[in-house]
mmCIF file of C-alpha atoms in Angstrom:
data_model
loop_
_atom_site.group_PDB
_atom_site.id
_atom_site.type_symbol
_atom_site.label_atom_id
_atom_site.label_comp_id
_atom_site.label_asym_id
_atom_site.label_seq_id
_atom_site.Cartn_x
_atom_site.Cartn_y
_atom_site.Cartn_z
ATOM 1 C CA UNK A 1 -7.129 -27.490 -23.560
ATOM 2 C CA UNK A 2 -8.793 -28.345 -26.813
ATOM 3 C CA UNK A 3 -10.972 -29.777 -24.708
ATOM 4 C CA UNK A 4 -9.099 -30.730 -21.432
ATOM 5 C CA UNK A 5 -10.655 -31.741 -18.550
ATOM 6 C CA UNK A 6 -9.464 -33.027 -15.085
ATOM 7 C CA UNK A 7 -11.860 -36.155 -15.762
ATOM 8 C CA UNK A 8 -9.233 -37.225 -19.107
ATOM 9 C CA UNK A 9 -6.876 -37.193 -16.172
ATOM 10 C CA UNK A 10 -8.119 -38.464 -13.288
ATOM 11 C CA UNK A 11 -9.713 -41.180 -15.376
ATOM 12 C CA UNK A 12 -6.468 -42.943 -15.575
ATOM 13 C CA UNK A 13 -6.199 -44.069 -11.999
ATOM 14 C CA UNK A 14 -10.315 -45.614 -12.152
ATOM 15 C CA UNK A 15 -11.053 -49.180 -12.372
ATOM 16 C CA UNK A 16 -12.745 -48.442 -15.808
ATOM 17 C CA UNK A 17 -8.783 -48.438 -17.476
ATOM 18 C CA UNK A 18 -7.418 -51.596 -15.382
ATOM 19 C CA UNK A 19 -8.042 -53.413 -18.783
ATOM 20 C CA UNK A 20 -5.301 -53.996 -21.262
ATOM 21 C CA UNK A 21 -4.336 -50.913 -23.211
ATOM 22 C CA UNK A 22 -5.958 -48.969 -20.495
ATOM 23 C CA UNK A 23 -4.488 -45.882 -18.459
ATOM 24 C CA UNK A 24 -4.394 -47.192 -15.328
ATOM 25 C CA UNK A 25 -0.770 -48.884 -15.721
ATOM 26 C CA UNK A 26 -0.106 -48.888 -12.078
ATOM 27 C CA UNK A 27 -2.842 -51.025 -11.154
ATOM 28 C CA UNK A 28 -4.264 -48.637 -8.846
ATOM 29 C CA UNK A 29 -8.012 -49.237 -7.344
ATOM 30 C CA UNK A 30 -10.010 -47.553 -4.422
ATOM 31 C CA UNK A 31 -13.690 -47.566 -3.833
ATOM 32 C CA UNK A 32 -13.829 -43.782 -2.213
ATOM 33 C CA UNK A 33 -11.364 -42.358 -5.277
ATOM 34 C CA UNK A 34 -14.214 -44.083 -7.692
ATOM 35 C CA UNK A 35 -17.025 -42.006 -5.373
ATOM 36 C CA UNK A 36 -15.016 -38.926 -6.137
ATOM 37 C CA UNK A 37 -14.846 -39.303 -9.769
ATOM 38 C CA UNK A 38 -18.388 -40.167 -10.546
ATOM 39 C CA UNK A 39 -19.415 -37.406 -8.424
ATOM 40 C CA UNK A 40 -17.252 -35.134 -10.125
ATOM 41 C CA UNK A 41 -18.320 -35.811 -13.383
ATOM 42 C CA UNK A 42 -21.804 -34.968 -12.497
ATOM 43 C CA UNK A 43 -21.211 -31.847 -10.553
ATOM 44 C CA UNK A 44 -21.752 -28.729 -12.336
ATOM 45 C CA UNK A 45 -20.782 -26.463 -9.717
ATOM 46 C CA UNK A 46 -17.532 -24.907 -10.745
ATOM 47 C CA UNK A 47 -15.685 -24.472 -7.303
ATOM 48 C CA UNK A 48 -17.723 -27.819 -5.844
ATOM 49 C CA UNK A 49 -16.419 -29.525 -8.619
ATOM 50 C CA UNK A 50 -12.716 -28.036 -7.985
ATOM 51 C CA UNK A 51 -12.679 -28.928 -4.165
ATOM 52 C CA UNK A 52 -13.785 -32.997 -5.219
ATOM 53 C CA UNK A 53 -11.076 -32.640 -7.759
ATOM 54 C CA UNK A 54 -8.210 -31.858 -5.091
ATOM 55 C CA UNK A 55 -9.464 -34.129 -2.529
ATOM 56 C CA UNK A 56 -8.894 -36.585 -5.734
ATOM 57 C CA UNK A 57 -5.244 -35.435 -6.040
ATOM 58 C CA UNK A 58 -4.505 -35.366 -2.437
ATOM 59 C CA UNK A 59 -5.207 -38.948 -2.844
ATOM 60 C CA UNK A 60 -3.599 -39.862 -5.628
ATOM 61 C CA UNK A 61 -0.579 -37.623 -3.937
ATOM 62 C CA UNK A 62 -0.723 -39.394 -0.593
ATOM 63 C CA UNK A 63 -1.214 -43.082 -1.545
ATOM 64 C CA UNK A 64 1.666 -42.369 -4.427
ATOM 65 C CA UNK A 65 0.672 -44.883 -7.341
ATOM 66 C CA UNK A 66 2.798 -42.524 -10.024
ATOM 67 C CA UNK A 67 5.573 -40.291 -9.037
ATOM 68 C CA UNK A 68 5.272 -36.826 -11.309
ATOM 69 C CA UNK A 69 8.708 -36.387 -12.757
ATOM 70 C CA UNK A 70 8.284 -33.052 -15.174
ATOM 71 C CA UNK A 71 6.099 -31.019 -17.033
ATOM 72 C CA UNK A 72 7.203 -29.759 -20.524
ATOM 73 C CA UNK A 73 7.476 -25.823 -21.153
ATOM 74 C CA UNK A 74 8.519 -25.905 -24.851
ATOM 75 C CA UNK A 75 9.323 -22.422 -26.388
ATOM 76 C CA UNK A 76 8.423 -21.213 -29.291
ATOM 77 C CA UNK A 77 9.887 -18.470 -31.746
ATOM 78 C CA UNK A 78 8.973 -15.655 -34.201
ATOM 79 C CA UNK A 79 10.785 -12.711 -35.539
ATOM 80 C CA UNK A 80 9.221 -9.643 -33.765
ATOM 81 C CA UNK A 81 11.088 -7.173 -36.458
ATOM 82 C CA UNK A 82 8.270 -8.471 -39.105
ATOM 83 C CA UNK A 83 5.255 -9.136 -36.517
ATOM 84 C CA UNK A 84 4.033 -7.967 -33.357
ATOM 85 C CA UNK A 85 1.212 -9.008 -30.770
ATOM 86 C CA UNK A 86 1.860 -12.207 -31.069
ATOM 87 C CA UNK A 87 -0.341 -14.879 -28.358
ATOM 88 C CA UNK A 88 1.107 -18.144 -26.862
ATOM 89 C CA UNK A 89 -1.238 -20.732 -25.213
ATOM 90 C CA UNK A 90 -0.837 -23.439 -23.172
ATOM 91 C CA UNK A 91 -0.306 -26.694 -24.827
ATOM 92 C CA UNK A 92 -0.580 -24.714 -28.737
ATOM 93 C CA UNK A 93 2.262 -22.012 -28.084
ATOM 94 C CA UNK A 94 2.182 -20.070 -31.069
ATOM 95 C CA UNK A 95 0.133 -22.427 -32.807
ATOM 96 C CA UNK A 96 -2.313 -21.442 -30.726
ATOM 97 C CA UNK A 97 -5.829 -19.878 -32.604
ATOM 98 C CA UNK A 98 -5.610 -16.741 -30.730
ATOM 99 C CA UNK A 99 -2.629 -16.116 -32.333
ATOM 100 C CA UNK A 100 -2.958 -16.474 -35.933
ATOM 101 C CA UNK A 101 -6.251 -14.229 -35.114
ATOM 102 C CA UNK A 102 -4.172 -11.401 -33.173
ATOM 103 C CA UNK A 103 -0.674 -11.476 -34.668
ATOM 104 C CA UNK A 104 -0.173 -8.462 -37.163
ATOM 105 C CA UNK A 105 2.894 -7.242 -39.362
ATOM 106 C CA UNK A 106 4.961 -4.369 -37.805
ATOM 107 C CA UNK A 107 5.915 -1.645 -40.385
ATOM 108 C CA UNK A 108 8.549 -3.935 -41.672
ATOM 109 C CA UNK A 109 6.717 -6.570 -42.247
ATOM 110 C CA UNK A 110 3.471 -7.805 -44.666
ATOM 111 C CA UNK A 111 0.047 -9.810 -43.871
ATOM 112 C CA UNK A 112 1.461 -13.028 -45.227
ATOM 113 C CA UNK A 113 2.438 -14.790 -41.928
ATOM 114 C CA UNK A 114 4.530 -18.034 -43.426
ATOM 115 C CA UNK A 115 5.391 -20.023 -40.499
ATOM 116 C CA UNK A 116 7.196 -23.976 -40.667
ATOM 117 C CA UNK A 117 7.042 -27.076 -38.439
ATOM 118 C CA UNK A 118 8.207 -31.028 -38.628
ATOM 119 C CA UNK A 119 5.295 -32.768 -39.487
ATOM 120 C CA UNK A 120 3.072 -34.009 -42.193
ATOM 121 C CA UNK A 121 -0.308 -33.246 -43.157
ATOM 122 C CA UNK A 122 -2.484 -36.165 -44.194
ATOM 123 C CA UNK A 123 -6.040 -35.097 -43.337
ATOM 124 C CA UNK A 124 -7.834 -32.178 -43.038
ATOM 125 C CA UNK A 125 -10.890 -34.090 -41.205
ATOM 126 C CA UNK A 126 -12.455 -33.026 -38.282
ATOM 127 C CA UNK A 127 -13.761 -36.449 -37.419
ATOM 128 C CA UNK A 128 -10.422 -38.615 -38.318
ATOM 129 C CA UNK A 129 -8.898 -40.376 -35.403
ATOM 130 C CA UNK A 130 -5.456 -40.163 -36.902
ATOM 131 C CA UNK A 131 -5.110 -36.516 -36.889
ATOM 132 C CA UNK A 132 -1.985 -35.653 -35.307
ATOM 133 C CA UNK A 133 -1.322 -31.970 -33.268
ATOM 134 C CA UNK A 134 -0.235 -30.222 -36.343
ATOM 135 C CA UNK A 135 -3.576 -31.040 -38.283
ATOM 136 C CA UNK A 136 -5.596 -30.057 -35.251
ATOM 137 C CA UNK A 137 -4.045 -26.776 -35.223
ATOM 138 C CA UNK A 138 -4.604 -26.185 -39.202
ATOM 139 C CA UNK A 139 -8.861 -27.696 -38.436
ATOM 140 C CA UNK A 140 -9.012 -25.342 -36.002
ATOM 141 C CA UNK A 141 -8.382 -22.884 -38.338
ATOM 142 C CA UNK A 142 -10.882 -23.934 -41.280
ATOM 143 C CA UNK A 143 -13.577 -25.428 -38.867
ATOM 144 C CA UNK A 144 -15.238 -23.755 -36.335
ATOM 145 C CA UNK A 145 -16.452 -24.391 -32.691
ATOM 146 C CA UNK A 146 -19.279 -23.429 -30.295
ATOM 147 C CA UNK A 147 -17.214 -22.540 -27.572
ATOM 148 C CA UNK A 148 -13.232 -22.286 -27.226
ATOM 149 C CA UNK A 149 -10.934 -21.478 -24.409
ATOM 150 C CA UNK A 150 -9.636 -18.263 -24.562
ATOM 151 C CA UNK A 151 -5.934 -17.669 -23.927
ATOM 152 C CA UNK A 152 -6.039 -17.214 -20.629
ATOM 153 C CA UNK A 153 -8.067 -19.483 -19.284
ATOM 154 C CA UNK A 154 -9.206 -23.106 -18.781
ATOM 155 C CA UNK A 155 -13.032 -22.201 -18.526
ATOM 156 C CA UNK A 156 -14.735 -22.419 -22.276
ATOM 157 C CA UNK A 157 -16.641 -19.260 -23.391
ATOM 158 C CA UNK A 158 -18.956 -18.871 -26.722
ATOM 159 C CA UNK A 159 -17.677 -18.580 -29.638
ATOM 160 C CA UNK A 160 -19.660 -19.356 -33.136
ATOM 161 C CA UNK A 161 -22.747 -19.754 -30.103
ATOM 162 C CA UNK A 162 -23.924 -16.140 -29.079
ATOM 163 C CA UNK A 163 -24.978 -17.679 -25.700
ATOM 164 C CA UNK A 164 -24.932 -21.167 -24.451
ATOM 165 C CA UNK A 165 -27.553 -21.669 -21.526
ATOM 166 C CA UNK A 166 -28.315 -24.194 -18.780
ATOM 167 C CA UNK A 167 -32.093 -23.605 -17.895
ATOM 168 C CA UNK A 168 -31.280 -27.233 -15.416
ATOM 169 C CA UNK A 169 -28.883 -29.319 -15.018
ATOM 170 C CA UNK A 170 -29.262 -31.947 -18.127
ATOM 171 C CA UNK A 171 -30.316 -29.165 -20.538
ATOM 172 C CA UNK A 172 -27.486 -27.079 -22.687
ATOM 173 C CA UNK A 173 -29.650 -24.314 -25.356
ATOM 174 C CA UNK A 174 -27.379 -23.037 -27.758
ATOM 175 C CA UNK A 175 -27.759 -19.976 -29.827
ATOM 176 C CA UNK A 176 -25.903 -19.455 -32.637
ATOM 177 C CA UNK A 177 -24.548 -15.545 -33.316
ATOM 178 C CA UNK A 178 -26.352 -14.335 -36.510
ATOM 179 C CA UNK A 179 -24.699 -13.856 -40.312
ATOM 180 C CA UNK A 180 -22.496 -17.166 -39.946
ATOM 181 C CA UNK A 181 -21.585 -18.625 -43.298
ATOM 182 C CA UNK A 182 -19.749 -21.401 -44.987
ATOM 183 C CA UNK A 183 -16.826 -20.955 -46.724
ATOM 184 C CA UNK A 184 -18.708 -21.737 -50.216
ATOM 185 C CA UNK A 185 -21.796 -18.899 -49.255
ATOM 186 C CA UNK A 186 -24.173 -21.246 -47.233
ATOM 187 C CA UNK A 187 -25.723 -20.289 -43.996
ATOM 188 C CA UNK A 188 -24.535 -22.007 -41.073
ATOM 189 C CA UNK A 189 -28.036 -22.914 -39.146
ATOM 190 C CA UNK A 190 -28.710 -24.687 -35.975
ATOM 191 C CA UNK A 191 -29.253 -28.002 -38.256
ATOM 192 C CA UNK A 192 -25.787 -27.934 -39.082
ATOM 193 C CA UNK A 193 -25.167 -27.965 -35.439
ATOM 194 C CA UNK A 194 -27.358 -30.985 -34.897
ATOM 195 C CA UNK A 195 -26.455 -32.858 -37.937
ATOM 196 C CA UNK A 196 -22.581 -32.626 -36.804
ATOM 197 C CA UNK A 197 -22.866 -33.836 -33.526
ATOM 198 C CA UNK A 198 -25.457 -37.258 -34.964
ATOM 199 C CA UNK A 199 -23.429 -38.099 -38.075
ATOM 200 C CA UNK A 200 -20.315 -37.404 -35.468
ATOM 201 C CA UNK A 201 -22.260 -39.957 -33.250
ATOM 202 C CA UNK A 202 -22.917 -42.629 -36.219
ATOM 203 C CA UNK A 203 -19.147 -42.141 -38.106
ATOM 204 C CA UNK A 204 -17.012 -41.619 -35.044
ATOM 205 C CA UNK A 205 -16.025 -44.192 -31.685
ATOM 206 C CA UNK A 206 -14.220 -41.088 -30.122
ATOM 207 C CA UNK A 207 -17.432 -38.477 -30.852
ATOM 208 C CA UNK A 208 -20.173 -41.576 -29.969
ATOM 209 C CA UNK A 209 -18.058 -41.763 -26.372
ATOM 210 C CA UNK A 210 -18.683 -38.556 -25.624
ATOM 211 C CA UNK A 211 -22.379 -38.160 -26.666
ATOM 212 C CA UNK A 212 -23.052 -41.308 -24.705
ATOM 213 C CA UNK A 213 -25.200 -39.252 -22.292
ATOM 214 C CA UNK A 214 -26.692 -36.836 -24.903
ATOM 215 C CA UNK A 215 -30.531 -38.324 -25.327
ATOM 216 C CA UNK A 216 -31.695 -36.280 -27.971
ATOM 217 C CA UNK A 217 -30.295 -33.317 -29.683
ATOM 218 C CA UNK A 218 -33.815 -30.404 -30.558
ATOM 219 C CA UNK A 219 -33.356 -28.103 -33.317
ATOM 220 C CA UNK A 220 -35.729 -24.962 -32.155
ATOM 221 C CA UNK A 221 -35.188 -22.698 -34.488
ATOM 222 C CA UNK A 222 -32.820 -21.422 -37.565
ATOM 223 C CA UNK A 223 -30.133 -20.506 -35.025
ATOM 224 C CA UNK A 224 -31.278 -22.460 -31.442
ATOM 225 C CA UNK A 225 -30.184 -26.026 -30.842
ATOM 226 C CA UNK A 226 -31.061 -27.951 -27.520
ATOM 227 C CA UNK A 227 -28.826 -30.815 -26.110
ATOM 228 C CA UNK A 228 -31.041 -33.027 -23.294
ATOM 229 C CA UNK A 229 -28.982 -34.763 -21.090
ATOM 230 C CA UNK A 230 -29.722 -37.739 -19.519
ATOM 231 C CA UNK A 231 -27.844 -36.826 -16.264
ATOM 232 C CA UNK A 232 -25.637 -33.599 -15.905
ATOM 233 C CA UNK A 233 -22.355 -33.783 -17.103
ATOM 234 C CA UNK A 234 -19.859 -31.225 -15.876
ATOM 235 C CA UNK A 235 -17.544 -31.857 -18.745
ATOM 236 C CA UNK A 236 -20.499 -31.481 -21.626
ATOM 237 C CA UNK A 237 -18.838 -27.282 -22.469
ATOM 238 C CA UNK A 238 -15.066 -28.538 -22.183
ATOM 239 C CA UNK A 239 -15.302 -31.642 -24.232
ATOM 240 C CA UNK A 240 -18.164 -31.703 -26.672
ATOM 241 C CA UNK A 241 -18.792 -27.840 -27.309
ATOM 242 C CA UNK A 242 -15.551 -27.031 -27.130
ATOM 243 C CA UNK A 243 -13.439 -29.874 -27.532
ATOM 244 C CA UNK A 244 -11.191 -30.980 -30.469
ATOM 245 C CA UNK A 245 -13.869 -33.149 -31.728
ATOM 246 C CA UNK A 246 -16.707 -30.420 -31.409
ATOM 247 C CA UNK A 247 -15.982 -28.968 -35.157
ATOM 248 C CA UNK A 248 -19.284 -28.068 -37.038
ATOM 249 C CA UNK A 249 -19.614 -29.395 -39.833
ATOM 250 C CA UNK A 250 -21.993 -28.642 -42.973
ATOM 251 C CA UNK A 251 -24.445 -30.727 -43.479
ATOM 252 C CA UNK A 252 -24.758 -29.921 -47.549
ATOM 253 C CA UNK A 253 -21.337 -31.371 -48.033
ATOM 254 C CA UNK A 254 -21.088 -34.278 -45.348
ATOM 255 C CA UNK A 255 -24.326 -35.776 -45.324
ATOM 256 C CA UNK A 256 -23.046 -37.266 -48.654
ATOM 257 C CA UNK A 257 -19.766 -38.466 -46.982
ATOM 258 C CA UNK A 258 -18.548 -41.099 -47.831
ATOM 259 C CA UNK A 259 -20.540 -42.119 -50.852
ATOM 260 C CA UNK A 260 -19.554 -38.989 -52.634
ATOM 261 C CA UNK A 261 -15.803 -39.501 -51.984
ATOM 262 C CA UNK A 262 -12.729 -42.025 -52.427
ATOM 263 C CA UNK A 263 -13.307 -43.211 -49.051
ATOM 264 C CA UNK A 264 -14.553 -46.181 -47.496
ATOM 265 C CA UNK A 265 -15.762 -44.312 -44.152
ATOM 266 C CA UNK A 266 -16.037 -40.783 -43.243
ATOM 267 C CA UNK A 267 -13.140 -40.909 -40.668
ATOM 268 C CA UNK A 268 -11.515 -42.305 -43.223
ATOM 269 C CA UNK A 269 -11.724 -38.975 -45.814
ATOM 270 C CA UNK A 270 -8.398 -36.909 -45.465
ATOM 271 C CA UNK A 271 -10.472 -33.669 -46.774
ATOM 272 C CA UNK A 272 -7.570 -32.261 -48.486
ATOM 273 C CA UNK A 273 -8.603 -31.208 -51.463
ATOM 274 C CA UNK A 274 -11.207 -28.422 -50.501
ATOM 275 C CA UNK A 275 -12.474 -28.786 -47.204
ATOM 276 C CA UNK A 276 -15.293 -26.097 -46.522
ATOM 277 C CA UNK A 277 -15.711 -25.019 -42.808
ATOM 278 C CA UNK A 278 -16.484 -21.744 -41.173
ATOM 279 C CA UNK A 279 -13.798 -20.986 -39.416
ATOM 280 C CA UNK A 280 -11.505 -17.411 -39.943
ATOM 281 C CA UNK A 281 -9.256 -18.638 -42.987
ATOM 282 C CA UNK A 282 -10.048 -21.002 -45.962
ATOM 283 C CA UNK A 283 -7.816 -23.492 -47.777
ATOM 284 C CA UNK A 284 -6.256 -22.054 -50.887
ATOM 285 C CA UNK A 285 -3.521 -24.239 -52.031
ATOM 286 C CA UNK A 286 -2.082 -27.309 -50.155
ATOM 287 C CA UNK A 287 0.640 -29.472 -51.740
ATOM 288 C CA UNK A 288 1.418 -32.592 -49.731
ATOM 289 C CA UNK A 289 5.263 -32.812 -47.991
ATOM 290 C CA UNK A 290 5.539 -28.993 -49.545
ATOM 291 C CA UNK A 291 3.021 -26.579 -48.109
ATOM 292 C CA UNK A 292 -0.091 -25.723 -47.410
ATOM 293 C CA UNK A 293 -1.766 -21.925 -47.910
ATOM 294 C CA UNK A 294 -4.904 -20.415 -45.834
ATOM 295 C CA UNK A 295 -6.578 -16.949 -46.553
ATOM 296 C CA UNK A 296 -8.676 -14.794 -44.472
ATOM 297 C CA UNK A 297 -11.925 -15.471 -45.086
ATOM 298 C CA UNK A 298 -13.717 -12.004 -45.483
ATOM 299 C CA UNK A 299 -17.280 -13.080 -44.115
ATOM 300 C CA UNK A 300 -15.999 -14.247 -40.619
ATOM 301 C CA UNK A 301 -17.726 -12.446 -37.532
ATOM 302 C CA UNK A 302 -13.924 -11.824 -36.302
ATOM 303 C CA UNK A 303 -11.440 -10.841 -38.863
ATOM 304 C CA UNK A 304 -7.801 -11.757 -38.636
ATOM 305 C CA UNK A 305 -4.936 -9.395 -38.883
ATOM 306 C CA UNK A 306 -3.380 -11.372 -41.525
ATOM 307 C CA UNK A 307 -4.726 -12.043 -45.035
ATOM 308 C CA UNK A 308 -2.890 -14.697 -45.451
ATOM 309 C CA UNK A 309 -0.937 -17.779 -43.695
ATOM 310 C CA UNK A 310 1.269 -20.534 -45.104
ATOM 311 C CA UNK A 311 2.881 -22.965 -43.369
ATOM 312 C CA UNK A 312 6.157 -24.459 -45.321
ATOM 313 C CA UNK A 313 6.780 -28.007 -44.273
ATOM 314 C CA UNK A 314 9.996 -28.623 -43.120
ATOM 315 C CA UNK A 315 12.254 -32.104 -43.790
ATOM 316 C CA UNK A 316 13.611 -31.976 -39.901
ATOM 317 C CA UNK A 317 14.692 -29.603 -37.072
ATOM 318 C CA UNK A 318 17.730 -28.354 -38.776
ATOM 319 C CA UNK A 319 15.593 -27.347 -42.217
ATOM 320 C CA UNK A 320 13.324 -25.784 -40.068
ATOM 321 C CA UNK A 321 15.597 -23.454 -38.007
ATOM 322 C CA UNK A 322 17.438 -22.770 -41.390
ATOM 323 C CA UNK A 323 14.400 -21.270 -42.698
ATOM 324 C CA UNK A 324 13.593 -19.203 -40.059
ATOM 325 C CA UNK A 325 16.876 -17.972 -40.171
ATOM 326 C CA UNK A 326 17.084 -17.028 -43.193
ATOM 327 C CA UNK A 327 14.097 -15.487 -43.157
ATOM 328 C CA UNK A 328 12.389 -17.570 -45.695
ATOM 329 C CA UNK A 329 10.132 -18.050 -42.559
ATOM 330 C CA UNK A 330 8.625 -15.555 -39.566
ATOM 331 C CA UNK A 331 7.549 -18.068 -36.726
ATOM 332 C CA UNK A 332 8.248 -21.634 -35.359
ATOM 333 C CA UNK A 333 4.922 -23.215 -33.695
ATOM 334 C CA UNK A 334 6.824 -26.095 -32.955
ATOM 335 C CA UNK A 335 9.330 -27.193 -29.669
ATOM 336 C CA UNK A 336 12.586 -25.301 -30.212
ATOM 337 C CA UNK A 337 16.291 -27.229 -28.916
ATOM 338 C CA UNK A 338 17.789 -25.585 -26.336
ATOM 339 C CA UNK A 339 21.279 -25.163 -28.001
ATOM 340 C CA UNK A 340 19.369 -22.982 -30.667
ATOM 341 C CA UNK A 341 17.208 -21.157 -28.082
ATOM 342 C CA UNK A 342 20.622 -19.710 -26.888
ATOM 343 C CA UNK A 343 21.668 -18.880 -30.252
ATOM 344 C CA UNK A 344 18.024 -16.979 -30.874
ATOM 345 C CA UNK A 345 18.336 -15.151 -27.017
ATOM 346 C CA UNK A 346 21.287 -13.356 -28.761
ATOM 347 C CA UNK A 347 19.056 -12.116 -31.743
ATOM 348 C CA UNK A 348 16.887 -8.994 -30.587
ATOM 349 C CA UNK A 349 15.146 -9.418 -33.776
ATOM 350 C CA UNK A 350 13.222 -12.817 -32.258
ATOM 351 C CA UNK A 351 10.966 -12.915 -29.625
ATOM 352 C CA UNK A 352 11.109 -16.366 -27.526
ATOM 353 C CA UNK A 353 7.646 -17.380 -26.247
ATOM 354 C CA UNK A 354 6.099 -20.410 -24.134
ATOM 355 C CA UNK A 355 3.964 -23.214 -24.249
ATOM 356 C CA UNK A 356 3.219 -25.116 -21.357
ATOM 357 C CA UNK A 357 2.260 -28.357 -21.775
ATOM 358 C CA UNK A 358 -1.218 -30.101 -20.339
ATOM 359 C CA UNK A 359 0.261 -33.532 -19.939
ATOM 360 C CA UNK A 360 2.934 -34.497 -17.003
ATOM 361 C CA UNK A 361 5.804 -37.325 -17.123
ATOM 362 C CA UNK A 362 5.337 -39.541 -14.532
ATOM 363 C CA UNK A 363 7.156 -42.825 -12.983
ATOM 364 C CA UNK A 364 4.283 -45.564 -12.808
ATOM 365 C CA UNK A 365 4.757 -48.232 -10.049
ATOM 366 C CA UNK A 366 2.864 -51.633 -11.166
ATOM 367 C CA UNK A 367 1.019 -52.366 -7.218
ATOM 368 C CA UNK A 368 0.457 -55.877 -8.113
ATOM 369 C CA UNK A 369 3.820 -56.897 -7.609
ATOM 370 C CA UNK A 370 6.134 -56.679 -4.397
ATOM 371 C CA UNK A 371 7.656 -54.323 -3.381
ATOM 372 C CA UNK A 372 5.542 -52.025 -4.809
ATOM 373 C CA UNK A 373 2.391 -52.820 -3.235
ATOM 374 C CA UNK A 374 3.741 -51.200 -0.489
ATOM 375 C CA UNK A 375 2.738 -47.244 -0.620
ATOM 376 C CA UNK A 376 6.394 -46.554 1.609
ATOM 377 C CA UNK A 377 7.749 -48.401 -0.999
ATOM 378 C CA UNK A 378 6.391 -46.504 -3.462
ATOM 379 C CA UNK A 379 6.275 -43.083 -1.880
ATOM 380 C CA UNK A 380 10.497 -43.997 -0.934
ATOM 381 C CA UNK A 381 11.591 -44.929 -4.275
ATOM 382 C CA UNK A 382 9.593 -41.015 -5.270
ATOM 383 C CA UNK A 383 11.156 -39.435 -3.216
#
């Protein structure tokens, strides 16, 4: 999610990582696996795709370069006698975007959702490669995408776009849903939309990677943007539209970036100090190490529950289950120990919730060195 794809993970077993700093620790090359994942990557055929896909981990399965060890389900917390309808996600939990959009206050509670986590916040920019997972989750917020995954599944739908179409294979025509504003009272148009993903191109390595194939990006009309592809690209939805680096920006405010700020690049810009997006809550207060307050923001096509959310930052795990204990705070986004899980399964006033991870722990075998150039050898010490 937040833009997963099986290519991020497949990738890591191609020749194109063998270099240093690269994913493919184990060494691992095969001339029909790198077939497989170029075709892949070009098929847009949903359940094509899928069946290339598990031929790819039957492969990686049989021939046993990594042995999978675990896969994370960290659980998450709030206290269901102050809110109710809460939505977990997997990978966010209840950080997830779904959630600060459907939670609401029972009869006991109010609309000021104040939720805390272990983590600093150092930028609020969409295009920073530093951001960590707790400044995604508070851009997701503010900024707003094409497409995003709903909470129940892997396959991206529209979101800010009313319709994203596919007339052939290399051509993506997005419409943008009518009435969409900034934050500050400008009109979100389909030049915003273009402008983001060329500036994205020119400021950012991570965004330029993943235009790579994009040859020209059409503005047709106020609200209809067209991406040509120079081949088809089954990932283009899942990664650019709706990926973690496919927030639109305004082009007023960041076509001026960085000249008009105290930076020396735009990915450089932490944005803290009033970022303007489009997204279903605006920045009202933010006061580094402290907290950080967002309000609804009245003009958005789908209003949240809450009027307000603030997260308190918290020094370390032990401040931050204090709080919520207290009940200085209602929820816990963040990976709960399992000696306080027990203590919360007692409490019928909290309501436990999970949050499967995307990523896997693995054993990695280095093949260019005996013994473990030898798949029994490998598949033995898995097993």
């Amino acid at each position: 999610l937040d833009g997963f794809d099986p290519s991020r993970a497949l990738s890591a077993h191609t020749s194109s990582q063998l270099a240093e700093g690269g994913g493919n620790m184990s060494g691992y090359e095969d001339e029909e696996y790198e077939e497989m994942f170029a075709e892949q990557r070009t098929t847009t055929d949903q359940d094509a795709r899928r069946e290339l896909v598990y031929e790819m981990e039957e492969k990686i399965i049989d021939e046993h370069p990594i042995t999978p060890i675990l896969v994370q389900n960290r659980q998450m917390v709030y206290n269901s006698d102050r809110y109710q309808n809460a939505v977990t996600q997997p990978e966010y939990g209840l950080g997830s975007f779904w959630n600060f959009l459907n939670i609401e206050p029972t009869s006991q509670g109010d609309d000021s959702l104040v939720f805390t986590q272990v983590s600093d916040i150092n930028t609020l920019n969409p295009l920073s490669s530093e951001r960590v997972r707790v400044e995604r989750g508070i851009i997701r917020l503010i900024y707003d995408r094409l497409m995003r995954f709903p909470s129940d599944s892997v396959i991206p739908e529209p979101w800010m776009a009313e319709s994203v179409e596919s007339p052939d294979a290399t051509t993506r025509r997005v419409t943008l849903r009518e009435g969409l504003t900034w934050h500050d009272g400008e009109d979100v148009t389909a030049e915003d939309v273009q402008f983001t993903f060329q500036y994205g191109a020119e400021q950012s390595s991570a965004m330029e990677g993943l235009l790579e194939p994009v040859d020209s990006i059409e503005v047709e009309n106020d609200l209809t943007v067209v991406f040509n592809l120079s081949e088809p690209v089954a990932s283009f939805e899942t990664r650019v539209l709706a990926g973690r680096n496919g927030s639109i920006l305004p082009q007023h405010i960041w076509e001026n970036i960085p000249e008009d700020v105290d930076a020396d690049t735009a990915t450089g810009w932490n944005n803290t100090s009033n970022p303007v997006g489009s997204g279903p809550f605006q920045l009202e207060d933010f006061t580094a190490e402290e907290s950080l307050t967002l309000t609804r923001f009245d003009d958005y096509f789908e209003q949240p529950n809450i009027s307000e959310t603030i997260r308190s930052e918290a020094a370390d795990r032990r401040t931050m289950v204090r709080a919520f204990e207290d009940g200085s705070a209602d929820m816990i986004p963040w990976a709960i120990r399992g000696s306080d899980l027990e203590r919360f399964r007692q409490n019928d006033s909290y309501e436990i919730m999970p949050s499967t991870m995307t990523s896997i722990h693995y054993a990695c075998y280095n093949m260019r060195r005996e013994p473990f150039d030898v798949r029994e050898v490998r598949r033995g010490f898995g097993y």
